[in-house]
Every structure is written in C-alpha cells, then in structure tokens.
Short mmCIF file of C-alpha atoms and ligand atoms in Angstrom, two decimals:
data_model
loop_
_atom_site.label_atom_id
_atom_site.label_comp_id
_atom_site.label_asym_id
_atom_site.label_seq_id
_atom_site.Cartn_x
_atom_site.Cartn_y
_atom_site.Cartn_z
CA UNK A 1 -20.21 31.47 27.94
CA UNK A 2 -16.60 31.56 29.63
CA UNK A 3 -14.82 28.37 31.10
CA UNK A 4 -11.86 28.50 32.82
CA UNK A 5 -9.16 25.96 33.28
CA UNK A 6 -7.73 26.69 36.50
CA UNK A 7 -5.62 26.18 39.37
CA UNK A 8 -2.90 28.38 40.41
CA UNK A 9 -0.32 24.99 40.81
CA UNK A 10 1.32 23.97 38.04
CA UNK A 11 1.48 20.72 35.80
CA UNK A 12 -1.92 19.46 36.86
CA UNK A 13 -3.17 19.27 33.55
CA UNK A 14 -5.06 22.51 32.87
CA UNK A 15 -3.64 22.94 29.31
CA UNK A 16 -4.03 19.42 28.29
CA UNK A 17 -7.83 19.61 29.23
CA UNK A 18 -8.41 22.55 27.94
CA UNK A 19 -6.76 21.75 24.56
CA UNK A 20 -8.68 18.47 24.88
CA UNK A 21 -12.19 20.30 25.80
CA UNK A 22 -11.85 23.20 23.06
CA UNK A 23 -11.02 20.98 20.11
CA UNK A 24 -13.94 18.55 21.00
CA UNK A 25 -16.25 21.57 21.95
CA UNK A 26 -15.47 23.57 19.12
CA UNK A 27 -17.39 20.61 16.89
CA UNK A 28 -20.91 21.83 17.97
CA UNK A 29 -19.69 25.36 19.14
CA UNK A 30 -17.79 28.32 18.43
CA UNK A 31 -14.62 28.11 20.58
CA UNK A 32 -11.94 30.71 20.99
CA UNK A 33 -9.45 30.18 23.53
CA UNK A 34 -7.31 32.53 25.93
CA UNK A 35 -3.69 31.44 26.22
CA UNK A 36 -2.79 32.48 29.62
CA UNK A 37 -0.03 30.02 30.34
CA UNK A 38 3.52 31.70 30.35
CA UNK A 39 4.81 28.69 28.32
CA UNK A 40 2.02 29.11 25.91
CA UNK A 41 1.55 25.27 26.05
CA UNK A 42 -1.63 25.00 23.90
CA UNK A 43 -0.66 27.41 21.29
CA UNK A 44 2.39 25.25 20.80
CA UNK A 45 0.18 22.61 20.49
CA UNK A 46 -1.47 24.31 18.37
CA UNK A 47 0.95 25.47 15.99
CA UNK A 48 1.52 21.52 15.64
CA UNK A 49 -2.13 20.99 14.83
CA UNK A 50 -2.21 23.34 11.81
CA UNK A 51 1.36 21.40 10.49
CA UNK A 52 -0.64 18.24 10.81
CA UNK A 53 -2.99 19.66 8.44
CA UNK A 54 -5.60 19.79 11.25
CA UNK A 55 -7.78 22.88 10.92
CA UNK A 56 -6.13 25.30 13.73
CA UNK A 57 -7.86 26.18 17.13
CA UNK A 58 -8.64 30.07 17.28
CA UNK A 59 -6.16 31.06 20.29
CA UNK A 60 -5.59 34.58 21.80
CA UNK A 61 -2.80 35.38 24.05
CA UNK A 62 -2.76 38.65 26.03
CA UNK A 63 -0.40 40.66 28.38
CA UNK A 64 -2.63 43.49 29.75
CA UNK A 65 -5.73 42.93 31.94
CA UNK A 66 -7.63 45.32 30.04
CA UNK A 67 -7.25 44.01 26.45
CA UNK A 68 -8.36 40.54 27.52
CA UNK A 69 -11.23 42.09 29.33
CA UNK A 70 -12.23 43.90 26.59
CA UNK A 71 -11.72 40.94 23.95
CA UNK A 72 -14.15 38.87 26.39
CA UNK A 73 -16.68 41.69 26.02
CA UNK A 74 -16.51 41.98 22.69
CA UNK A 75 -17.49 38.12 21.85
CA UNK A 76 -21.12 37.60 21.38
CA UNK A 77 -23.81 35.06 23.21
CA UNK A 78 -22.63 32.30 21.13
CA UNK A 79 -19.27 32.32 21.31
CA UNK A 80 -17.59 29.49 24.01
CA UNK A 81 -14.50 31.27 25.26
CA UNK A 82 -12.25 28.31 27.16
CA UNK A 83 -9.42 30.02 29.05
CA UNK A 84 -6.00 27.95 29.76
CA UNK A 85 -4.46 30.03 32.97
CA UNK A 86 -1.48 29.66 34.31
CA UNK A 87 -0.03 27.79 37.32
CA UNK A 88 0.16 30.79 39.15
CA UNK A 89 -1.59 33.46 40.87
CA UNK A 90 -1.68 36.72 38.95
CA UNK A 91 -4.35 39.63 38.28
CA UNK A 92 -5.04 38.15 34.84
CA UNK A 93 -5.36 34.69 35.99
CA UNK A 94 -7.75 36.33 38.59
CA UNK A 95 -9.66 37.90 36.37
CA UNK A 96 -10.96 34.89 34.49
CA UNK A 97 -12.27 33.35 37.85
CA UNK A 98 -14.02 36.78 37.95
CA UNK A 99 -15.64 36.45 34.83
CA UNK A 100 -15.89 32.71 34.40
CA UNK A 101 -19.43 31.41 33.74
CA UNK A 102 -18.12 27.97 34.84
CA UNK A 103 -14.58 27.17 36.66
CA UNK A 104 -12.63 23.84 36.12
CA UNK A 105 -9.82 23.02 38.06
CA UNK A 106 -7.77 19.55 37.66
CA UNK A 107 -6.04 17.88 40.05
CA UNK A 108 -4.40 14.68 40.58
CA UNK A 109 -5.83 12.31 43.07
CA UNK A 110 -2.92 11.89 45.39
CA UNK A 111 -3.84 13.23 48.90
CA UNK A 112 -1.32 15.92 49.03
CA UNK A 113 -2.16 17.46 46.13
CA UNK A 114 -5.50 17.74 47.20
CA UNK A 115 -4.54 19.40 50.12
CA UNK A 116 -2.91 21.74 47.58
CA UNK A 117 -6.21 22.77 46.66
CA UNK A 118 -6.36 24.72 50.30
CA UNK A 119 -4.31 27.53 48.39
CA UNK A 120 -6.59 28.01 45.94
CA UNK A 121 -9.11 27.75 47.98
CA UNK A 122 -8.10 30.95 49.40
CA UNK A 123 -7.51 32.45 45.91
CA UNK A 124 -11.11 31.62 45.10
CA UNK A 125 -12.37 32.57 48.49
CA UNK A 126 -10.51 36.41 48.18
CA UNK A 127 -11.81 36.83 44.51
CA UNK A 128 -15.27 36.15 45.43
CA UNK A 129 -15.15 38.40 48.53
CA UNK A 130 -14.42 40.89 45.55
CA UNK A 131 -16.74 40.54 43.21
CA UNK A 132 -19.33 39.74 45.79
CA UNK A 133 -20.48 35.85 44.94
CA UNK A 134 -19.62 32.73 46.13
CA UNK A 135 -17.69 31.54 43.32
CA UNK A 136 -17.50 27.23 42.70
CA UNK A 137 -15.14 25.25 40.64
CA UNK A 138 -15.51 21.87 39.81
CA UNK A 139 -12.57 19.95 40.35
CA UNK A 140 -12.11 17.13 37.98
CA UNK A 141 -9.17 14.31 38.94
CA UNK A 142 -6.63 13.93 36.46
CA UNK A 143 -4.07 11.65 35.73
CA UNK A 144 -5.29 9.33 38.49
CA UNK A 145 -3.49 6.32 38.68
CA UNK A 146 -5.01 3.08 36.77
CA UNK A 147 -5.01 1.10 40.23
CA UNK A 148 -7.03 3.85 42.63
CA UNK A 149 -10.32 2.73 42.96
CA UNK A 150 -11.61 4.27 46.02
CA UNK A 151 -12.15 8.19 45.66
CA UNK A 152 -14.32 8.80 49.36
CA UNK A 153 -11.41 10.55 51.10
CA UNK A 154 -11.25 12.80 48.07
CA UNK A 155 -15.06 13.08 47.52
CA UNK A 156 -15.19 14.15 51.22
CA UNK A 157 -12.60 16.36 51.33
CA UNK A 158 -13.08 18.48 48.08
CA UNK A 159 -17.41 18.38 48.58
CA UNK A 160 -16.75 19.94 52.05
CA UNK A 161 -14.61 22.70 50.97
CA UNK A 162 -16.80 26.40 50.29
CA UNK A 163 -15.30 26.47 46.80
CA UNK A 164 -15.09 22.96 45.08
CA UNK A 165 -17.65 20.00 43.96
CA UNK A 166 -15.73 17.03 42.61
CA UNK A 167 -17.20 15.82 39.16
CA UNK A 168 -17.90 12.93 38.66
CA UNK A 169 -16.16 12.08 35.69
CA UNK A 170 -12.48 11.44 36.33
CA UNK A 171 -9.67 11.27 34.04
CA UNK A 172 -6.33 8.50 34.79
CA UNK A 173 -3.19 8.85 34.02
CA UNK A 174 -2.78 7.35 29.83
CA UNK A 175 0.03 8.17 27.53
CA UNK A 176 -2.73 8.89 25.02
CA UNK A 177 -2.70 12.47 26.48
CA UNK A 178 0.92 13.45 25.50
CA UNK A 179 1.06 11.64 22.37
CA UNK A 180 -2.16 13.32 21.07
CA UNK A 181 -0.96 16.60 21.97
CA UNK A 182 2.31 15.82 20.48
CA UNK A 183 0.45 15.76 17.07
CA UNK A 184 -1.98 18.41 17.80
CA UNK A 185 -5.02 16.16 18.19
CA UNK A 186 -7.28 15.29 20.65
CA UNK A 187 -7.10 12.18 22.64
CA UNK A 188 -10.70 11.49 20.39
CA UNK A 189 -8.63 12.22 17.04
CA UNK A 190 -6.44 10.24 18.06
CA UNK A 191 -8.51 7.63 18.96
CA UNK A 192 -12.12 7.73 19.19
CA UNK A 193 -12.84 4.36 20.55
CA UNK A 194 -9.76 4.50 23.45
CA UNK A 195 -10.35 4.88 27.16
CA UNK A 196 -9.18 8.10 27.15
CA UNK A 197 -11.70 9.33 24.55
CA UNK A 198 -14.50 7.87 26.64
CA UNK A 199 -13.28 9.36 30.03
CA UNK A 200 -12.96 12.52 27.56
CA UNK A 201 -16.57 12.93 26.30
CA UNK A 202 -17.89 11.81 29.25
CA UNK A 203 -16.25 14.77 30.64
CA UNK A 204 -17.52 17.17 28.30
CA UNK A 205 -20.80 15.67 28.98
CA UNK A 206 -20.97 16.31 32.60
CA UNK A 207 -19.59 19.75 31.87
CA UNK A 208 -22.39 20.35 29.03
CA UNK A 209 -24.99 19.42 32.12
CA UNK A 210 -23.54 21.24 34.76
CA UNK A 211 -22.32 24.62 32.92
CA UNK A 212 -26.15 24.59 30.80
CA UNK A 213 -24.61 24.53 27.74
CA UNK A 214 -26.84 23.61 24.42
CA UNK A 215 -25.47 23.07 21.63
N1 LIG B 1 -4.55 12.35 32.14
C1 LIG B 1 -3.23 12.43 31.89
N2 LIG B 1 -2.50 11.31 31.75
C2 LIG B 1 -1.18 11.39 31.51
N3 LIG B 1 -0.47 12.52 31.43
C3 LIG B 1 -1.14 13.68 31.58
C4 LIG B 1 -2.56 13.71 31.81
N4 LIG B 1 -2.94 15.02 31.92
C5 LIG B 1 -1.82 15.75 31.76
N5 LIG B 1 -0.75 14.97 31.56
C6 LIG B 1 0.68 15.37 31.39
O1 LIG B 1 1.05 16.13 32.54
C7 LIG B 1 1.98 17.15 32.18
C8 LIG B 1 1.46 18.51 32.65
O2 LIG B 1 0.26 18.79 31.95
P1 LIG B 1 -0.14 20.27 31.52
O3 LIG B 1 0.96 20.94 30.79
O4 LIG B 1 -1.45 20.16 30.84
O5 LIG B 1 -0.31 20.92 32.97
P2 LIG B 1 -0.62 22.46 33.35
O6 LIG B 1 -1.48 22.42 34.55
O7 LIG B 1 -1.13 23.18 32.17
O8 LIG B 1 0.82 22.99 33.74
P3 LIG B 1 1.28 24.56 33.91
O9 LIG B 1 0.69 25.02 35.20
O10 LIG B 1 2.77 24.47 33.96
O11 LIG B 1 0.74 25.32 32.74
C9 LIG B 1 2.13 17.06 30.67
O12 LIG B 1 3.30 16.32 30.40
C10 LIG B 1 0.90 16.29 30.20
O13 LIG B 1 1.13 15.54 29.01
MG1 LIG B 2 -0.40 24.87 31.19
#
C-alpha cells in the first residue's frame, strides 16, 4: 500500500502530516517513507527524533525516477510506503500520484487557496489521462483557523471538482504541530490527550476506512 502526501503548492502541510501519519501508522504497520521534499523536511525531523532517543522513522530519499520506482517494487504486500512530495510539479512527484494506492492532499481552508487546488487539479487530471484512470485525492483541511465553523463553500467546491473528495476529518491551525516536530514526535507523543492528537487519529481513522487498510 502507497500513500501520498501531495499537492504541488508549497507549505500546506504535506510534510507535517505525513511525519504525523507515518510515526502513528508505523505502530500497527510497517512504514517506510519517501522523502521527496527538496528541503528534506521530515528527514530533518527525523534526524531530531533519533537525538531524542525516539526510535528513528525508516526514510528514503531519491534523485532518479527509476531507483524510486524500483525501491517501490521491491517492498512487499505489507509494507505501508507514505510518500512526502514536494511543493512542486516534477516527474518524480508525478510518479507517486501514478502509483499511489491512496492520494492525500492538505490544504488550508481559506478560499483562495482552495482555488489553488484548480492547478493541481490539472496535474491530477494530465497524470490520469496517462496512466488511463481517474485518479482521486482526498483533500484534508489543515491549519484551519480555530474560529471557521462553516466548511459548505469548501465542501461544495472541492466535492464538485473530477479529482478531490474533502474528508471529513479536518485539522486547525495548533502550535502543537511545530513544537512536536521540533522534537521529533508526533503531535500524539507529544500529547496524547490534546486536540491535536484527537483531530490526528481521527484522521488516520478516516484514512484507515477510506484507503482499506487493516492492520
Ligand atoms: N495544523 C497545523 N497547525 C499549525 N501549523 C501547521 C499545521 N500544519 C502545518 N503547519 C506549519 O506550516 C508550515 C508548513 O508546513 P510543512 O512544512 O509541513 O508544509 P509542506 O506542504 O510540506 O511545505 P513544502 O511544500 O515547502 O514542502 C510549518 O511551519 C508547519 O509547522
Ligand atoms: Mg514539505
């Protein structure tokens, strides 16, 4: 199984998540992760985790198409591969929308960035005109601000476009998320009882439903 994190605009939250999603999910499964994010954010991150005495995400970063492709192949059925892409279009970032089981792309819940979403709209639109499928991705909101309480705009918007459903878990805007990072943790090791952790797991639930996956 092969989730991507992904949206070709940048600083929406894609390796926070991920980081979030793979430490969490790597409790019940067997997680390795693809760093595809120029910065290298969650490697960083966790580089910090294994200094914290935290045992260390597996993490794989790759430059050619062809060695990622063939590390993907080479995992077997019970492996969870999470992918962190970058906030950009690019073959490689292309290629795990290709072979994504299940797509995740955050956004924030301001209206412009969800017109933002029209971009990679097209991006999804072109890869699946490749590969010959009509490719989804779920878009969660991220860092939504505490006071928004009304989401039908959104919900209309992103449910009538060919290549998104909104889930319907949502995730506001809470320091928790950079101070866990900043010690390698999860918002749930951080915290397991905070708001974030609950908007977390309830998350990974949703995602566990929607993307079939028993652990
Ligand atoms: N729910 C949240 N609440 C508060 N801050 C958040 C939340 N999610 C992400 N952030 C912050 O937003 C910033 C951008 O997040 P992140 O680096 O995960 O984005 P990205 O999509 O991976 O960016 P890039 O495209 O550059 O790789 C970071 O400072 C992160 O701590
Ligand atoms: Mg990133």
């Amino acid at each position: 199984m092969i989730i991507a994190v992904s949206h070709q605009k940048g600083g929406v939250g894609k390796s926070t998540l991920a980081f979030n999603l793979a430490i969490e999910l790597n409790k019940t499964f067997n997680v390795v992760m693809i760093d595809l994010d120029v910065q290298e954010t969650i490697s960083a991150y966790n580089r910090i985790r294994k200094i914290m005495g935290q045992i260390p995400l597996n993490i794989h970063s790759f430059s050619i198409d062809k060695e990622m492709i063939d590390f993907v192949n080479n995992q077997d059925d019970k492996t969870l591969t999470i992918i962190d892409t970058g906030g950009f279009d690019s073959s490689m970032n292309r290629i795990s929308i290709a072979i994504a089981d299940f797509i995740i792309t955050p956004v924030s819940s301001e209206f412009t960035e969800i017109l933002g979403l029209e971009k990679y709209n097209n991006i999804l639109a072109e890869v699946s005109n490749q590969i010959n499928e009509n490719i989804k991705s779920y878009v969660v909101l991220n860092k939504i601000s505490p006071n928004q309480k009304n989401f039908n705009d959104i919900n209309d918007f992103i449910n009538s476009s060919k290549h998104f459903t909104l889930m319907e878990s949502k995730i506001r805007r809470r320091v928790d998320f950079s101070n866990s990072v900043a010690h390698g943790y999860s918002v749930v090791e951080l915290d397991n009882s905070s708001k974030s952790s609950k908007e977390l797991l309830r998350l990974i639930d949703e995602i566990k439903i929607k993307a079939e996956l028993n652990g």
